[in-house]
Amino acid sequence: MHKKYLLLILGMILMMVLAACGENEKDDTTKKAEDEEVKSLNVDFEVPETVDPGDPVELKATVTYGDEKVTDAEEVVFEIWEKDKKDDSIKVESTNNQDGTYTAETTFDHDGEYEMYAHTTARALHTMPKKAIIVGDGKSHEEQEAENHEHDSGEHDHGTHAEGFSMHFNKLENVKIDQDVEMTVHLQMDEQALEQAAVRYEVWKEGEEKHEWVDAEEKKAGEYTANHSFGEQGTYHAIIHVENDEGLHEHEEYQIEVAK
């Protein structure tokens, strides 16, 4: 009889030990899964919300794996495109700053809304956070033309001006490649010289995406001049942008022919 009780007690002890081991193993597995779940690849992608055309822009990605800063990411590449033109995207390689941050610098040559990914690969994981940036007034060149100009084959194209405002651009003739050309515009408001305005020339060759911005200087009251040279033969367009502190914002487009 005593032998039976002894075997029963030993059996119960064995079952308790096995149950405890199973529970510990389950706890270890759960803890390991929780640790792995906490550790994920995260990228804090920083870009300014707005920028002016031609200004340098820093793109910055801070990469972490759990609480660990990733200083050895396999890849951090910025892909940039103008909205609705993803097929024309460009890729910019980043610089590893060895502190978990990866940076690059870029510029945007004309107004519009742009989107970008920060393609990031590290710890056998890949993520690609997305950001957007507004350049200038956020309108693409196509939108500006549709909204402000009735494009034709004439010499220039006038929009609707504020009451009392007038603009006269000195027509450029016999322009040669690489010739230093003086572009001059006369501005008036209510038949008086418009002084202390901010005047910029936006210049580009017909059929090309790249636009150049040239600031004008007021040499006489209401007379704004800028110098520019054209590197290739062909037809160029120039939009004269005029703004002042009183909220004025005007522009006109002109066509310039450049010969050899």
mmCIF file of C-alpha atoms in Angstrom:
data_model
loop_
_atom_site.group_PDB
_atom_site.id
_atom_site.type_symbol
_atom_site.label_atom_id
_atom_site.label_comp_id
_atom_site.label_asym_id
_atom_site.label_seq_id
_atom_site.Cartn_x
_atom_site.Cartn_y
_atom_site.Cartn_z
ATOM 1 C CA MET A 1 0.000 0.000 0.000
ATOM 2 C CA HIS A 2 2.759 2.421 0.951
ATOM 3 C CA LYS A 3 4.453 1.678 -2.345
ATOM 4 C CA LYS A 4 1.326 2.746 -4.269
ATOM 5 C CA TYR A 5 1.107 6.037 -2.357
ATOM 6 C CA LEU A 6 4.775 6.713 -2.997
ATOM 7 C CA LEU A 7 4.370 6.147 -6.744
ATOM 8 C CA LEU A 8 1.304 8.418 -6.787
ATOM 9 C CA ILE A 9 3.161 11.207 -5.005
ATOM 10 C CA LEU A 10 6.170 10.886 -7.319
ATOM 11 C CA GLY A 11 3.866 11.003 -10.345
ATOM 12 C CA MET A 12 2.203 14.186 -9.113
ATOM 13 C CA ILE A 13 5.580 15.831 -8.469
ATOM 14 C CA LEU A 14 6.746 14.912 -11.986
ATOM 15 C CA MET A 15 3.600 16.409 -13.535
ATOM 16 C CA MET A 16 4.100 19.637 -11.584
ATOM 17 C CA VAL A 17 7.745 19.891 -12.703
ATOM 18 C CA LEU A 18 6.807 19.308 -16.356
ATOM 19 C CA ALA A 19 4.027 21.887 -16.141
ATOM 20 C CA ALA A 20 6.399 24.453 -14.624
ATOM 21 C CA CYS A 21 8.980 23.831 -17.351
ATOM 22 C CA GLY A 22 6.335 24.232 -20.032
ATOM 23 C CA GLU A 23 5.159 27.497 -18.509
ATOM 24 C CA ASN A 24 8.720 28.845 -18.308
ATOM 25 C CA GLU A 25 9.334 27.891 -21.925
ATOM 26 C CA LYS A 26 6.110 29.625 -22.914
ATOM 27 C CA ASP A 27 7.118 32.737 -20.955
ATOM 28 C CA ASP A 28 10.542 32.762 -22.631
ATOM 29 C CA THR A 29 8.959 32.403 -26.074
ATOM 30 C CA THR A 30 6.456 35.176 -25.326
ATOM 31 C CA LYS A 31 9.182 37.493 -24.008
ATOM 32 C CA LYS A 32 11.325 36.847 -27.074
ATOM 33 C CA ALA A 33 8.386 37.573 -29.375
ATOM 34 C CA GLU A 34 7.628 40.768 -27.461
ATOM 35 C CA ASP A 35 11.260 41.883 -27.719
ATOM 36 C CA GLU A 36 11.246 41.246 -31.468
ATOM 37 C CA GLU A 37 7.944 43.069 -31.823
ATOM 38 C CA VAL A 38 9.290 46.159 -30.039
ATOM 39 C CA LYS A 39 12.331 46.291 -32.310
ATOM 40 C CA SER A 40 11.132 47.648 -35.639
ATOM 41 C CA LEU A 41 12.855 49.741 -38.303
ATOM 42 C CA ASN A 42 11.749 53.366 -38.074
ATOM 43 C CA VAL A 43 12.701 56.360 -40.211
ATOM 44 C CA ASP A 44 12.023 59.960 -39.200
ATOM 45 C CA PHE A 45 12.030 61.723 -42.581
ATOM 46 C CA GLU A 46 12.452 65.507 -42.311
ATOM 47 C CA VAL A 47 11.967 68.040 -45.125
ATOM 48 C CA PRO A 48 10.740 71.663 -45.024
ATOM 49 C CA GLU A 49 7.096 72.227 -45.939
ATOM 50 C CA THR A 50 7.849 75.059 -48.368
ATOM 51 C CA VAL A 51 10.860 76.423 -50.253
ATOM 52 C CA ASP A 52 11.623 78.979 -52.964
ATOM 53 C CA PRO A 53 12.828 77.845 -56.400
ATOM 54 C CA GLY A 54 16.599 77.552 -56.558
ATOM 55 C CA ASP A 55 17.127 77.468 -52.787
ATOM 56 C CA PRO A 56 19.077 74.481 -51.382
ATOM 57 C CA VAL A 57 16.963 71.963 -49.471
ATOM 58 C CA GLU A 58 18.296 69.468 -46.927
ATOM 59 C CA LEU A 59 16.669 66.031 -46.854
ATOM 60 C CA LYS A 60 17.267 64.211 -43.568
ATOM 61 C CA ALA A 61 16.413 60.658 -42.493
ATOM 62 C CA THR A 62 17.012 59.511 -38.905
ATOM 63 C CA VAL A 63 17.064 55.696 -38.815
ATOM 64 C CA THR A 64 16.423 53.652 -35.651
ATOM 65 C CA TYR A 65 15.930 49.970 -34.882
ATOM 66 C CA GLY A 66 14.034 49.816 -31.626
ATOM 67 C CA ASP A 67 15.958 52.251 -29.399
ATOM 68 C CA GLU A 68 19.174 51.725 -31.356
ATOM 69 C CA LYS A 69 20.429 54.337 -33.815
ATOM 70 C CA VAL A 70 21.334 52.641 -37.076
ATOM 71 C CA THR A 71 24.745 53.859 -38.210
ATOM 72 C CA ASP A 72 25.277 51.187 -40.856
ATOM 73 C CA ALA A 73 22.148 51.161 -43.014
ATOM 74 C CA GLU A 74 22.595 49.250 -46.255
ATOM 75 C CA GLU A 75 20.765 51.923 -48.240
ATOM 76 C CA VAL A 76 19.191 55.344 -47.752
ATOM 77 C CA VAL A 77 18.191 56.876 -51.088
ATOM 78 C CA PHE A 78 15.825 59.794 -51.673
ATOM 79 C CA GLU A 79 13.501 59.482 -54.688
ATOM 80 C CA ILE A 80 11.984 62.803 -55.814
ATOM 81 C CA TRP A 81 9.363 63.683 -58.419
ATOM 82 C CA GLU A 82 6.933 66.439 -59.321
ATOM 83 C CA LYS A 83 3.379 65.514 -58.404
ATOM 84 C CA ASP A 84 1.679 63.354 -61.061
ATOM 85 C CA LYS A 85 5.055 62.841 -62.815
ATOM 86 C CA LYS A 86 6.340 59.792 -60.934
ATOM 87 C CA ASP A 87 7.824 58.330 -64.138
ATOM 88 C CA ASP A 88 10.258 61.277 -64.243
ATOM 89 C CA SER A 89 11.551 60.772 -60.703
ATOM 90 C CA ILE A 90 15.213 61.204 -59.801
ATOM 91 C CA LYS A 91 17.188 59.473 -57.047
ATOM 92 C CA VAL A 92 19.642 61.209 -54.730
ATOM 93 C CA GLU A 93 22.159 59.225 -52.682
ATOM 94 C CA SER A 94 22.496 60.181 -49.023
ATOM 95 C CA THR A 95 25.556 60.838 -46.872
ATOM 96 C CA ASN A 96 25.914 58.635 -43.768
ATOM 97 C CA ASN A 97 26.775 60.942 -40.867
ATOM 98 C CA GLN A 98 27.634 57.960 -38.610
ATOM 99 C CA ASP A 99 25.157 59.089 -35.955
ATOM 100 C CA GLY A 100 21.973 57.508 -37.275
ATOM 101 C CA THR A 101 21.232 60.385 -39.643
ATOM 102 C CA TYR A 102 21.475 60.300 -43.423
ATOM 103 C CA THR A 103 21.326 63.563 -45.380
ATOM 104 C CA ALA A 104 21.346 64.917 -48.916
ATOM 105 C CA GLU A 105 20.895 68.311 -50.534
ATOM 106 C CA THR A 106 18.800 69.137 -53.587
ATOM 107 C CA THR A 107 17.202 72.119 -55.327
ATOM 108 C CA PHE A 108 13.986 72.671 -57.267
ATOM 109 C CA ASP A 109 14.223 74.923 -60.311
ATOM 110 C CA HIS A 110 10.564 75.840 -60.699
ATOM 111 C CA ASP A 111 7.304 76.177 -58.789
ATOM 112 C CA GLY A 112 5.228 73.098 -58.114
ATOM 113 C CA GLU A 113 4.283 70.430 -55.615
ATOM 114 C CA TYR A 114 6.859 67.665 -55.223
ATOM 115 C CA GLU A 115 6.736 64.287 -53.491
ATOM 116 C CA MET A 116 9.546 62.040 -52.293
ATOM 117 C CA TYR A 117 10.390 58.719 -50.672
ATOM 118 C CA ALA A 118 13.252 57.956 -48.301
ATOM 119 C CA HIS A 119 14.047 54.406 -49.417
ATOM 120 C CA THR A 120 15.719 52.793 -46.392
ATOM 121 C CA THR A 121 17.125 49.275 -46.003
ATOM 122 C CA ALA A 122 18.661 48.089 -42.711
ATOM 123 C CA ARG A 123 18.584 45.022 -40.465
ATOM 124 C CA ALA A 124 17.137 43.002 -43.383
ATOM 125 C CA LEU A 125 14.087 45.313 -43.406
ATOM 126 C CA HIS A 126 12.931 47.966 -45.894
ATOM 127 C CA THR A 127 10.761 51.014 -45.347
ATOM 128 C CA MET A 128 10.016 54.070 -47.499
ATOM 129 C CA PRO A 129 8.333 56.986 -45.696
ATOM 130 C CA LYS A 130 6.839 59.626 -47.984
ATOM 131 C CA LYS A 131 6.886 63.422 -47.751
ATOM 132 C CA ALA A 132 5.707 66.378 -49.854
ATOM 133 C CA ILE A 133 7.117 69.869 -50.358
ATOM 134 C CA ILE A 134 5.645 73.018 -51.915
ATOM 135 C CA VAL A 135 8.020 75.004 -54.143
ATOM 136 C CA GLY A 136 7.153 78.645 -54.769
ATOM 137 C CA ASP A 137 3.392 79.050 -55.067
ATOM 138 C CA GLY A 138 2.956 75.297 -55.543
ATOM 139 C CA LYS A 139 1.595 75.590 -59.065
ATOM 140 C CA SER A 140 3.313 73.754 -61.892
ATOM 141 C CA HIS A 141 4.384 75.694 -64.953
ATOM 142 C CA GLU A 142 1.529 74.104 -66.898
ATOM 143 C CA GLU A 143 -0.995 75.267 -64.294
ATOM 144 C CA GLN A 144 0.433 78.775 -64.300
ATOM 145 C CA GLU A 145 0.183 78.987 -68.076
ATOM 146 C CA ALA A 146 -3.390 77.689 -68.091
ATOM 147 C CA GLU A 147 -4.441 80.031 -65.299
ATOM 148 C CA ASN A 148 -2.603 83.203 -66.208
ATOM 149 C CA HIS A 149 -1.859 83.112 -69.930
ATOM 150 C CA GLU A 150 -3.612 82.544 -73.206
ATOM 151 C CA HIS A 151 -0.663 81.016 -75.022
ATOM 152 C CA ASP A 152 -0.262 81.857 -78.690
ATOM 153 C CA SER A 153 2.519 82.340 -81.226
ATOM 154 C CA GLY A 154 2.737 86.068 -80.658
ATOM 155 C CA GLU A 155 5.655 87.977 -79.236
ATOM 156 C CA HIS A 156 4.335 88.140 -75.679
ATOM 157 C CA ASP A 157 1.363 87.216 -73.552
ATOM 158 C CA HIS A 158 -0.403 89.565 -71.119
ATOM 159 C CA GLY A 159 -2.468 88.518 -68.141
ATOM 160 C CA THR A 160 -5.129 90.665 -66.468
ATOM 161 C CA HIS A 161 -3.400 93.345 -64.411
ATOM 162 C CA ALA A 162 -4.384 95.099 -61.226
ATOM 163 C CA GLU A 163 -6.163 98.400 -61.823
ATOM 164 C CA GLY A 164 -3.695 101.167 -62.639
ATOM 165 C CA PHE A 165 -0.712 98.838 -63.155
ATOM 166 C CA SER A 166 1.279 98.776 -66.386
ATOM 167 C CA MET A 167 4.433 97.009 -67.551
ATOM 168 C CA HIS A 168 6.636 97.736 -70.556
ATOM 169 C CA PHE A 169 9.477 95.392 -71.475
ATOM 170 C CA ASN A 170 12.218 96.630 -73.801
ATOM 171 C CA LYS A 171 12.103 94.164 -76.684
ATOM 172 C CA LEU A 172 15.329 92.194 -77.216
ATOM 173 C CA GLU A 173 16.540 91.966 -80.811
ATOM 174 C CA ASN A 174 19.532 90.321 -82.503
ATOM 175 C CA VAL A 175 20.446 88.319 -79.400
ATOM 176 C CA LYS A 176 23.468 86.031 -79.871
ATOM 177 C CA ILE A 177 24.597 82.915 -77.992
ATOM 178 C CA ASP A 178 26.566 83.749 -74.801
ATOM 179 C CA GLN A 179 26.044 87.476 -75.334
ATOM 180 C CA ASP A 180 25.582 89.422 -72.087
ATOM 181 C CA VAL A 181 22.110 90.895 -72.559
ATOM 182 C CA GLU A 182 20.500 93.614 -70.468
ATOM 183 C CA MET A 183 16.812 92.946 -69.830
ATOM 184 C CA THR A 184 14.880 96.053 -68.771
ATOM 185 C CA VAL A 185 11.263 96.529 -67.757
ATOM 186 C CA HIS A 186 9.455 99.769 -66.849
ATOM 187 C CA LEU A 187 6.702 99.594 -64.241
ATOM 188 C CA GLN A 188 3.996 102.118 -63.453
ATOM 189 C CA MET A 189 1.094 102.370 -61.043
ATOM 190 C CA ASP A 190 -1.531 105.033 -61.748
ATOM 191 C CA GLU A 191 0.808 106.542 -64.352
ATOM 192 C CA GLN A 192 3.557 106.995 -61.756
ATOM 193 C CA ALA A 193 6.824 105.044 -61.572
ATOM 194 C CA LEU A 194 6.370 101.949 -59.397
ATOM 195 C CA GLU A 195 9.336 101.961 -57.023
ATOM 196 C CA GLN A 196 10.786 99.442 -54.545
ATOM 197 C CA ALA A 197 9.150 96.414 -56.151
ATOM 198 C CA ALA A 198 10.667 92.925 -56.164
ATOM 199 C CA VAL A 199 11.210 91.965 -59.808
ATOM 200 C CA ARG A 200 12.475 88.580 -61.027
ATOM 201 C CA TYR A 201 12.924 87.159 -64.515
ATOM 202 C CA GLU A 202 12.029 83.474 -64.968
ATOM 203 C CA VAL A 203 13.828 82.285 -68.113
ATOM 204 C CA TRP A 204 13.783 78.937 -69.908
ATOM 205 C CA LYS A 205 14.367 77.494 -73.363
ATOM 206 C CA GLU A 206 11.289 76.279 -75.199
ATOM 207 C CA GLY A 207 10.738 72.550 -74.695
ATOM 208 C CA GLU A 208 13.038 72.267 -71.667
ATOM 209 C CA GLU A 209 12.124 71.766 -68.004
ATOM 210 C CA LYS A 210 14.964 73.776 -66.448
ATOM 211 C CA HIS A 211 14.044 77.342 -65.484
ATOM 212 C CA GLU A 212 16.524 80.014 -64.394
ATOM 213 C CA TRP A 213 15.634 82.840 -62.006
ATOM 214 C CA VAL A 214 17.345 86.238 -62.329
ATOM 215 C CA ASP A 215 16.786 89.073 -59.843
ATOM 216 C CA ALA A 216 16.422 92.565 -61.291
ATOM 217 C CA GLU A 217 17.843 95.779 -59.839
ATOM 218 C CA GLU A 218 16.015 99.111 -59.780
ATOM 219 C CA LYS A 219 18.551 101.437 -61.421
ATOM 220 C CA LYS A 220 16.094 104.304 -61.909
ATOM 221 C CA ALA A 221 12.666 104.966 -60.464
ATOM 222 C CA GLY A 222 10.388 102.274 -61.893
ATOM 223 C CA GLU A 223 13.115 100.839 -64.167
ATOM 224 C CA TYR A 224 14.289 97.314 -63.330
ATOM 225 C CA THR A 225 17.275 95.730 -65.063
ATOM 226 C CA ALA A 226 18.949 92.322 -65.017
ATOM 227 C CA ASN A 227 21.761 90.841 -67.097
ATOM 228 C CA HIS A 228 21.592 87.378 -68.597
ATOM 229 C CA SER A 229 23.227 85.287 -71.323
ATOM 230 C CA PHE A 230 21.650 82.505 -73.363
ATOM 231 C CA GLY A 231 23.796 79.412 -73.857
ATOM 232 C CA GLU A 232 22.074 77.911 -76.887
ATOM 233 C CA GLN A 233 20.404 78.930 -80.104
ATOM 234 C CA GLY A 234 16.615 78.807 -80.165
ATOM 235 C CA THR A 235 13.426 80.234 -78.724
ATOM 236 C CA TYR A 236 13.369 81.274 -75.075
ATOM 237 C CA HIS A 237 10.554 82.398 -72.813
ATOM 238 C CA ALA A 238 10.827 84.952 -70.019
ATOM 239 C CA ILE A 239 8.185 85.631 -67.389
ATOM 240 C CA ILE A 240 8.635 88.888 -65.491
ATOM 241 C CA HIS A 241 7.342 88.512 -61.914
ATOM 242 C CA VAL A 242 6.514 91.703 -59.977
ATOM 243 C CA GLU A 243 5.608 91.887 -56.283
ATOM 244 C CA ASN A 244 5.593 94.527 -53.557
ATOM 245 C CA ASP A 245 4.763 94.912 -49.869
ATOM 246 C CA GLU A 246 1.230 96.103 -50.666
ATOM 247 C CA GLY A 247 0.205 92.716 -52.049
ATOM 248 C CA LEU A 248 0.821 93.366 -55.726
ATOM 249 C CA HIS A 249 1.652 90.238 -57.740
ATOM 250 C CA GLU A 250 1.823 90.647 -61.496
ATOM 251 C CA HIS A 251 3.573 88.850 -64.329
ATOM 252 C CA GLU A 252 3.875 88.892 -68.108
ATOM 253 C CA GLU A 253 5.482 86.423 -70.494
ATOM 254 C CA TYR A 254 7.712 87.358 -73.424
ATOM 255 C CA GLN A 255 9.426 85.409 -76.178
ATOM 256 C CA ILE A 256 13.101 85.870 -77.073
ATOM 257 C CA GLU A 257 14.858 84.525 -80.170
ATOM 258 C CA VAL A 258 18.557 83.666 -79.828
ATOM 259 C CA ALA A 259 20.788 83.207 -82.891
ATOM 260 C CA LYS A 260 24.343 81.932 -83.364
#
